[in-house]
Amino acid sequence: LRPKSQRADMAESLPGPNVFSLRIVSIDYYMASPIPAYDLCYSSFQGGEVKEVPVIRVYVDGIIPAVSLDLEKALKMNTLGVSSYSLDLDVLQDFNQILQTPNGVMYEPPEVRRGILPRLLEEILSTRIMVKKAMKKLTPSEAVLGRIFNARQLALKLIANVTYGYTAAGFSGRMPCAELADSIVQCGRSTLEKAISVVNANENWNARVVYGDTDSMFVLLKGRTVKEAFDIGQEIASGITEMNPYPVTLKMEKVYQPCFLLTKKRYVGYSYESPDQNKPTFDAKGIETVRRDTCEAVAKTMEQLSRTCIDSGNGYYKGECLFKILSLQKKFGWGLILIVLQLQNQLETHYSGFKTPHIYNLSDLVQRNLALQARKFGRLQLSDTSEDSSNIYVFQISGKLPFTIDIPFVSGSRGESSNVEKRLTSLTGLPLSDLLRKKHREFDAKFTECFNISEEHDSETVRVGKTAMANMIGGIGYFYGQSKIYVPKSSQASISVMFIMYQFFLPFYVIPICKLAELYTAVPSRPFFPRGFLWDEGFHQLLIWRWDFRITLDIVGHWLDLLNIDGWIPREQILGAEALSKVPEEFVVQYPSNGNPPTLFLVIRDLIDGIKTEKFIASEKDEILSFLERASVRLDAWFQWFNTFQTGKERGSYFWHGRDNTTTRELNPKTLSSGLDDYPRASHPSEDERHVDLRCWMYLAADCMHSITELLGKEDKFSKEDYNSTAMLLSNFDILNQMHYDKEHGAYFDFGNHTEKNKKNQKYDFRARELKQVTMAAANGRKRLQKRFDETCEETL
């Protein structure tokens, strides 16, 4: 429902386009909201005027009867919003406590009941005054704090200004009241009219109001000096303030001479802010010189035009003013306009600088910046601003395709010896194009040499190969951060116990250990998997070592530096906030009981074969042997970890730990540690399993370690024989066939408890149910659960 009565328009004293060469005093309404001044609020609303019955107009200072009044009938017909509202007769016994606004609506004055909206606005406006006073006390070095204070006072101003709109929003508002909104407008209008009448009628001032609105008045003073204008302006402000209820306050602002009054809230002129100011300053409001949605060329043109017209006086013809502007083009620099036009036709550039501790949230920062600009100005562009101490800048370049742009980054640009222009020239335009063509030729030549490309290879295959190689090299990065690793609290817990029990005991029996680490590595996918994977890295290096074996040695060395005291390497390196932001929570934690294929032995085997077949020159061979010498201790620790913690019950058997034997969500539990996550294995994980792929990996590792000891001439015969005996055992086909060969299918399979009739249900075996009961019991007592776990470990050991 819409209110019955309609809101009145705010008919302000609008100036016509005019030029005033005499003194004009600008007097601002420092605080002019009718809401707190007249206690206009939903809570103080007492009903509306009855049009059919003569009414009595009641003011705070007494009663002014117009004609006789049928008070009882009038009270019965009062309306509030859209509803009729009747008052008891004794409510209005004291007529001195009733206020009627110009639109015929009655309110209780603040002496009777202070409204909610007036109290709210008083608090907001007084806070804004306090913030503005604090702004004036800031020093130039506190520019950042000044911007913060300015934003706060503007926010408070906005909240205060929308209060009227809240009461008047008949279509979209939640509490529209046309009578209240109309009262606010009419009281403001009445305040302005009274002020104009008082100023124009005062013979001592000899002044005339040439413009007035609810924010300010412009008063024309003929034949007065600047000092006299300030004195009279102060008298006007004080007089109008005294005749209005609190907190309506006027404040003398500036004296203009001359002044262009264009339209509402749009003017320009020379202003004096104090009587002692000798030279006026150029001041403008609402025109293109100060609008943020105007390009710089238009703003400067308008400012220069305004200055010229003001300086020229009233005798100049418009054509002469325009001629004077055109004659100043050398001083103005019309090249700026040409640049703007060129950017509009070709490239448009915007930027924003951000201060952020993490780069991974850059997309969110940019999106928020664009959204704010779109809401404010309706343009999807960056703000062309930067935060203090910004550590990243984002540039937005828009253009019509096709186009080419060079973006050089030049460091050390300060100082006379920086040679910035010379360096920019060498990094852009034709020099940059020549350098890029040279690098392309070098890349093509190296690719052909590294991979023995011949004419037999078609161009499409070669192009795909070059792209893959470039992407692989481009994906190499450096990471630093902490991996989250879970280990048992009790040192007595064995890996086998953890294999079965960590699914339920994890929240109570393991503690996170964050290990600082650094890693130089390639990544499987920069957009989706921007972090190191142990299983993937061996395959990456099969490609990279052919391009530059030194990169491979560096990367493999970084991975081996991640070994813990037992010889275990976490399979996934989630180092830093950016990498962490891309990983689902359930995959963040690394378990020391779970391995990952030792694929780094693939590239080590290739390097060893290259040495044996003399693919490397003498200096390169020495570099590789030196690396293997330093890395052999870590490689041995890694090898021994697999032979200790990933072995099965049968000699020469291995199985991947970490499969969930309690899940009801999967018919065949995944084997993340194997690298083949959803490769079908035994449907019921147990310690009896034997995995043929891990056996093959261990043969590769044992054979590589044996080759390293031979190549380096190690004197430790025990280690050499140990590697050789393991390799011989794992290469024994009789044992392999006995453990993994299936004659019926003629293939090698994993061994374990498996059924094809498995189905999802919520039933667990006895051990699983017992574990779940123990886990749930932890909610009642963690100490009791800890004791039970220790007892289980002792029984198992």
Tab-separated table of N, CA and C in Angstrom, residues 444-550:
chain	number	residue	atom	x	y	z
A	444	ASP	N	64.947	-23.138	-30.981
A	444	ASP	CA	64.713	-24.149	-32.012
A	444	ASP	C	65.955	-24.992	-32.245
A	445	ALA	N	67.113	-24.347	-32.277
A	445	ALA	CA	68.353	-25.080	-32.513
A	445	ALA	C	68.648	-26.035	-31.364
A	446	LYS	N	68.445	-25.585	-30.129
A	446	LYS	CA	68.705	-26.446	-28.973
A	446	LYS	C	67.714	-27.593	-28.912
A	447	PHE	N	66.462	-27.353	-29.264
A	447	PHE	CA	65.462	-28.411	-29.255
A	447	PHE	C	65.821	-29.491	-30.267
A	448	THR	N	66.241	-29.054	-31.442
A	448	THR	CA	66.638	-30.022	-32.483
A	448	THR	C	67.832	-30.849	-32.033
A	449	GLU	N	68.788	-30.212	-31.373
A	449	GLU	CA	69.991	-30.911	-30.916
A	449	GLU	C	69.683	-31.868	-29.766
A	450	CYS	N	68.897	-31.425	-28.801
A	450	CYS	CA	68.640	-32.239	-27.607
A	450	CYS	C	67.829	-33.489	-27.918
A	451	PHE	N	66.902	-33.389	-28.860
A	451	PHE	CA	65.991	-34.500	-29.108
A	451	PHE	C	66.164	-35.120	-30.496
A	452	ASN	N	67.301	-34.822	-31.122
A	452	ASN	CA	67.664	-35.443	-32.407
A	452	ASN	C	66.524	-35.333	-33.420
A	453	ILE	N	66.014	-34.129	-33.603
A	453	ILE	CA	64.920	-33.910	-34.543
A	453	ILE	C	65.459	-33.976	-35.970
A	454	SER	N	64.798	-34.755	-36.772
A	454	SER	CA	65.200	-34.894	-38.176
A	454	SER	C	64.035	-34.506	-39.074
A	455	GLU	N	64.271	-34.577	-40.380
A	455	GLU	CA	63.226	-34.224	-41.342
A	455	GLU	C	62.086	-35.227	-41.329
A	456	GLU	N	62.320	-36.408	-40.750
A	456	GLU	CA	61.255	-37.407	-40.705
A	456	GLU	C	60.096	-36.975	-39.798
A	457	HIS	N	60.365	-36.106	-38.859
A	457	HIS	CA	59.320	-35.640	-37.953
A	457	HIS	C	58.513	-34.532	-38.627
A	458	ASP	N	57.189	-34.686	-38.632
A	458	ASP	CA	56.353	-33.672	-39.262
A	458	ASP	C	56.325	-32.411	-38.400
A	459	SER	N	56.001	-31.302	-39.029
A	459	SER	CA	56.066	-29.992	-38.357
A	459	SER	C	55.082	-29.892	-37.192
A	460	GLU	N	53.917	-30.527	-37.310
A	460	GLU	CA	52.932	-30.434	-36.228
A	460	GLU	C	53.439	-31.146	-34.977
A	461	THR	N	54.069	-32.312	-35.162
A	461	THR	CA	54.629	-33.031	-34.013
A	461	THR	C	55.741	-32.220	-33.351
A	462	VAL	N	56.581	-31.608	-34.153
A	462	VAL	CA	57.670	-30.797	-33.614
A	462	VAL	C	57.114	-29.591	-32.858
A	463	ARG	N	56.080	-28.974	-33.407
A	463	ARG	CA	55.487	-27.807	-32.741
A	463	ARG	C	54.909	-28.192	-31.387
A	464	VAL	N	54.216	-29.321	-31.317
A	464	VAL	CA	53.671	-29.786	-30.044
A	464	VAL	C	54.798	-30.083	-29.059
A	465	GLY	N	55.872	-30.689	-29.548
A	465	GLY	CA	57.009	-30.989	-28.684
A	465	GLY	C	57.653	-29.729	-28.124
A	466	LYS	N	57.812	-28.717	-28.956
A	466	LYS	CA	58.386	-27.456	-28.483
A	466	LYS	C	57.489	-26.804	-27.427
A	467	THR	N	56.201	-26.852	-27.666
A	467	THR	CA	55.266	-26.267	-26.702
A	467	THR	C	55.348	-26.987	-25.363
A	468	ALA	N	55.397	-28.318	-25.411
A	468	ALA	CA	55.481	-29.103	-24.173
A	468	ALA	C	56.782	-28.810	-23.428
A	469	MET	N	57.880	-28.701	-24.177
A	469	MET	CA	59.165	-28.433	-23.537
A	469	MET	C	59.179	-27.037	-22.907
A	470	ALA	N	58.662	-26.063	-23.629
A	470	ALA	CA	58.626	-24.692	-23.105
A	470	ALA	C	57.731	-24.613	-21.866
A	471	ASN	N	56.612	-25.312	-21.886
A	471	ASN	CA	55.706	-25.307	-20.738
A	471	ASN	C	56.346	-25.979	-19.524
A	472	MET	N	57.096	-27.049	-19.766
A	472	MET	CA	57.750	-27.754	-18.660
A	472	MET	C	58.807	-26.874	-18.009
A	473	ILE	N	59.642	-26.233	-18.812
A	473	ILE	CA	60.677	-25.357	-18.268
A	473	ILE	C	60.042	-24.147	-17.585
A	474	GLY	N	58.984	-23.606	-18.185
A	474	GLY	CA	58.325	-22.447	-17.613
A	474	GLY	C	57.615	-22.752	-16.306
A	475	GLY	N	57.320	-24.032	-16.044
A	475	GLY	CA	56.631	-24.421	-14.819
A	475	GLY	C	57.549	-24.684	-13.640
A	476	ILE	N	58.843	-24.533	-13.828
A	476	ILE	CA	59.781	-24.735	-12.720
A	476	ILE	C	59.731	-23.525	-11.796
A	477	GLY	N	59.662	-23.774	-10.497
A	477	GLY	CA	59.576	-22.676	-9.549
A	477	GLY	C	60.221	-23.016	-8.224
A	478	TYR	N	60.309	-22.001	-7.376
A	478	TYR	CA	60.896	-22.164	-6.042
A	478	TYR	C	59.790	-21.972	-5.009
A	479	PHE	N	59.726	-22.870	-4.042
A	479	PHE	CA	58.688	-22.835	-3.011
A	479	PHE	C	59.332	-22.902	-1.630
A	480	TYR	N	58.685	-22.217	-0.703
A	480	TYR	CA	59.181	-22.217	0.669
A	480	TYR	C	57.987	-22.174	1.609
A	481	GLY	N	58.005	-23.035	2.613
A	481	GLY	CA	56.902	-23.051	3.556
A	481	GLY	C	56.948	-24.269	4.456
A	482	GLN	N	55.775	-24.631	4.976
A	482	GLN	CA	55.676	-25.705	5.948
A	482	GLN	C	54.744	-26.795	5.454
A	483	SER	N	55.165	-28.046	5.631
A	483	SER	CA	54.311	-29.190	5.350
A	483	SER	C	53.694	-29.664	6.657
A	484	LYS	N	52.438	-30.041	6.596
A	484	LYS	CA	51.760	-30.555	7.775
A	484	LYS	C	51.885	-32.074	7.785
A	485	ILE	N	52.560	-32.588	8.803
A	485	ILE	CA	52.865	-34.011	8.896
A	485	ILE	C	52.328	-34.540	10.214
A	486	TYR	N	51.656	-35.672	10.168
A	486	TYR	CA	51.112	-36.284	11.373
A	486	TYR	C	51.989	-37.452	11.815
A	487	VAL	N	52.287	-37.482	13.119
A	487	VAL	CA	53.045	-38.588	13.697
A	487	VAL	C	52.369	-39.003	14.988
A	488	PRO	N	52.552	-40.255	15.439
A	488	PRO	CA	51.917	-40.704	16.689
A	488	PRO	C	52.483	-39.952	17.884
A	489	LYS	N	51.628	-39.686	18.866
A	489	LYS	CA	52.107	-39.111	20.108
A	489	LYS	C	52.958	-40.112	20.871
A	490	SER	N	52.539	-41.370	20.851
A	490	SER	CA	53.267	-42.408	21.569
A	490	SER	C	54.364	-42.970	20.687
A	491	SER	N	55.566	-42.978	21.178
A	491	SER	CA	56.691	-43.492	20.400
A	491	SER	C	56.610	-44.993	20.214
A	492	GLN	N	55.698	-45.674	20.963
A	492	GLN	CA	55.596	-47.124	20.873
A	492	GLN	C	54.700	-47.566	19.714
A	493	ALA	N	53.988	-46.634	19.115
A	493	ALA	CA	53.067	-47.013	18.050
A	493	ALA	C	53.853	-47.429	16.810
A	494	SER	N	53.552	-48.580	16.270
A	494	SER	CA	54.249	-49.084	15.092
A	494	SER	C	53.532	-48.633	13.830
A	495	ILE	N	54.235	-48.711	12.712
A	495	ILE	CA	53.649	-48.315	11.449
A	495	ILE	C	52.464	-49.213	11.106
A	496	SER	N	52.548	-50.483	11.426
A	496	SER	CA	51.454	-51.390	11.095
A	496	SER	C	50.194	-51.040	11.874
A	497	VAL	N	50.360	-50.666	13.128
A	497	VAL	CA	49.203	-50.256	13.913
A	497	VAL	C	48.601	-48.997	13.303
A	498	MET	N	49.466	-48.036	12.924
A	498	MET	CA	48.960	-46.802	12.335
A	498	MET	C	48.264	-47.077	11.014
A	499	PHE	N	48.736	-48.060	10.271
A	499	PHE	CA	48.131	-48.389	8.980
A	499	PHE	C	46.663	-48.736	9.141
A	500	ILE	N	46.352	-49.447	10.204
A	500	ILE	CA	44.980	-49.906	10.411
A	500	ILE	C	44.169	-48.866	11.175
A	501	MET	N	44.812	-48.173	12.096
A	501	MET	CA	44.047	-47.435	13.089
A	501	MET	C	43.997	-45.927	12.862
A	502	TYR	N	44.785	-45.353	11.945
A	502	TYR	CA	44.849	-43.893	11.925
A	502	TYR	C	43.552	-43.274	11.432
A	503	GLN	N	42.724	-44.024	10.716
A	503	GLN	CA	41.486	-43.453	10.203
A	503	GLN	C	40.606	-42.919	11.331
A	504	PHE	N	40.511	-43.677	12.444
A	504	PHE	CA	39.670	-43.246	13.545
A	504	PHE	C	40.456	-42.527	14.627
A	505	PHE	N	41.731	-42.874	14.771
A	505	PHE	CA	42.505	-42.314	15.866
A	505	PHE	C	43.152	-40.983	15.514
A	506	LEU	N	43.071	-40.587	14.241
A	506	LEU	CA	43.786	-39.399	13.789
A	506	LEU	C	43.506	-38.150	14.614
A	507	PRO	N	42.237	-37.823	14.906
A	507	PRO	CA	42.010	-36.570	15.635
A	507	PRO	C	42.546	-36.565	17.064
A	508	PHE	N	42.871	-37.751	17.614
A	508	PHE	CA	43.209	-37.805	19.026
A	508	PHE	C	44.625	-38.320	19.290
A	509	TYR	N	45.192	-39.078	18.343
A	509	TYR	CA	46.456	-39.740	18.630
A	509	TYR	C	47.605	-39.281	17.767
A	510	VAL	N	47.391	-38.278	16.964
A	510	VAL	CA	48.495	-37.753	16.178
A	510	VAL	C	48.545	-36.248	16.361
A	511	ILE	N	49.705	-35.673	16.208
A	511	ILE	CA	49.876	-34.233	16.387
A	511	ILE	C	50.510	-33.666	15.128
A	512	PRO	N	50.134	-32.452	14.732
A	512	PRO	CA	50.708	-31.869	13.523
A	512	PRO	C	52.117	-31.347	13.774
A	513	ILE	N	53.008	-31.656	12.873
A	513	ILE	CA	54.378	-31.132	12.925
A	513	ILE	C	54.595	-30.335	11.654
A	514	CYS	N	54.893	-29.069	11.786
A	514	CYS	CA	55.104	-28.207	10.636
A	514	CYS	C	56.600	-28.064	10.400
A	515	LYS	N	57.056	-28.557	9.281
A	515	LYS	CA	58.483	-28.554	8.970
A	515	LYS	C	58.764	-27.503	7.898
A	516	LEU	N	59.615	-26.526	8.221
A	516	LEU	CA	60.009	-25.533	7.237
A	516	LEU	C	60.867	-26.187	6.170
A	517	ALA	N	60.587	-25.898	4.922
A	517	ALA	CA	61.334	-26.526	3.836
A	517	ALA	C	61.351	-25.591	2.633
A	518	GLU	N	62.330	-25.793	1.759
A	518	GLU	CA	62.399	-25.079	0.494
A	518	GLU	C	62.538	-26.113	-0.608
A	519	LEU	N	61.995	-25.787	-1.766
A	519	LEU	CA	61.986	-26.754	-2.857
A	519	LEU	C	62.040	-26.037	-4.195
A	520	TYR	N	62.967	-26.499	-5.019
A	520	TYR	CA	63.085	-26.039	-6.403
A	520	TYR	C	62.623	-27.196	-7.268
A	521	THR	N	61.530	-27.023	-7.982
A	521	THR	CA	60.925	-28.161	-8.663
A	521	THR	C	60.041	-27.708	-9.807
A	522	ALA	N	59.741	-28.644	-10.702
A	522	ALA	CA	58.706	-28.433	-11.709
A	522	ALA	C	57.361	-28.797	-11.096
A	523	VAL	N	56.291	-28.414	-11.755
A	523	VAL	CA	54.951	-28.712	-11.241
A	523	VAL	C	54.130	-29.369	-12.343
A	524	PRO	N	53.181	-30.227	-11.967
A	524	PRO	CA	52.370	-30.905	-12.987
A	524	PRO	C	51.488	-29.949	-13.786
A	525	SER	N	50.941	-28.926	-13.110
A	525	SER	CA	50.055	-27.980	-13.786
A	525	SER	C	50.086	-26.669	-13.018
A	526	ARG	N	50.472	-25.605	-13.709
A	526	ARG	CA	50.545	-24.312	-13.022
A	526	ARG	C	49.175	-23.805	-12.574
A	527	PRO	N	48.103	-23.941	-13.360
A	527	PRO	CA	46.799	-23.431	-12.879
A	527	PRO	C	46.176	-24.297	-11.786
A	528	PHE	N	46.306	-25.636	-11.872
A	528	PHE	CA	45.549	-26.515	-10.985
A	528	PHE	C	46.401	-27.212	-9.917
A	529	PHE	N	47.657	-27.508	-10.216
A	529	PHE	CA	48.517	-28.179	-9.250
A	529	PHE	C	49.861	-27.439	-9.151
A	530	PRO	N	49.829	-26.196	-8.642
A	530	PRO	CA	51.062	-25.394	-8.578
A	530	PRO	C	51.921	-25.758	-7.373
A	531	ARG	N	52.369	-26.995	-7.288
A	531	ARG	CA	53.191	-27.452	-6.173
A	531	ARG	C	53.924	-28.716	-6.616
A	532	GLY	N	54.909	-29.128	-5.815
A	532	GLY	CA	55.717	-30.279	-6.179
A	532	GLY	C	55.073	-31.610	-5.798
A	533	PHE	N	55.143	-32.586	-6.701
A	533	PHE	CA	54.680	-33.950	-6.456
A	533	PHE	C	55.861	-34.895	-6.686
A	534	LEU	N	56.188	-35.677	-5.672
A	534	LEU	CA	57.326	-36.588	-5.766
A	534	LEU	C	57.157	-37.569	-6.913
A	535	TRP	N	55.997	-38.143	-7.039
A	535	TRP	CA	55.729	-39.154	-8.069
A	535	TRP	C	55.835	-38.551	-9.471
A	536	ASP	N	55.378	-37.311	-9.639
A	536	ASP	CA	55.426	-36.676	-10.950
A	536	ASP	C	56.830	-36.221	-11.328
A	537	GLU	N	57.628	-35.857	-10.303
A	537	GLU	CA	58.889	-35.182	-10.599
A	537	GLU	C	59.871	-36.065	-11.354
A	538	GLY	N	59.870	-37.356	-11.069
A	538	GLY	CA	60.766	-38.251	-11.800
A	538	GLY	C	60.477	-38.238	-13.291
A	539	PHE	N	59.199	-38.219	-13.656
A	539	PHE	CA	58.830	-38.168	-15.072
A	539	PHE	C	59.168	-36.813	-15.673
A	540	HIS	N	58.982	-35.730	-14.902
A	540	HIS	CA	59.377	-34.402	-15.394
A	540	HIS	C	60.857	-34.388	-15.784
A	541	GLN	N	61.675	-34.976	-14.907
A	541	GLN	CA	63.122	-34.900	-15.119
A	541	GLN	C	63.611	-35.753	-16.282
A	542	LEU	N	62.824	-36.761	-16.696
A	542	LEU	CA	63.185	-37.516	-17.893
A	542	LEU	C	63.241	-36.612	-19.118
A	543	LEU	N	62.453	-35.545	-19.081
A	543	LEU	CA	62.455	-34.559	-20.170
A	543	LEU	C	63.471	-33.453	-19.919
A	544	ILE	N	63.515	-32.978	-18.674
A	544	ILE	CA	64.331	-31.796	-18.385
A	544	ILE	C	65.827	-32.090	-18.479
A	545	TRP	N	66.278	-33.297	-18.065
A	545	TRP	CA	67.717	-33.530	-18.054
A	545	TRP	C	68.290	-33.493	-19.465
A	546	ARG	N	67.477	-33.832	-20.463
A	546	ARG	CA	67.948	-33.777	-21.846
A	546	ARG	C	68.128	-32.334	-22.318
A	547	TRP	N	67.379	-31.430	-21.687
A	547	TRP	CA	67.501	-30.009	-22.020
A	547	TRP	C	68.671	-29.371	-21.273
A	548	ASP	N	68.764	-29.649	-19.975
A	548	ASP	CA	69.850	-29.100	-19.165
A	548	ASP	C	69.984	-29.989	-17.929
A	549	PHE	N	70.987	-30.848	-17.914
A	549	PHE	CA	71.116	-31.814	-16.821
A	549	PHE	C	71.432	-31.115	-15.493
A	550	ARG	N	71.993	-29.907	-15.553
A	550	ARG	CA	72.308	-29.193	-14.320
A	550	ARG	C	71.016	-28.783	-13.587
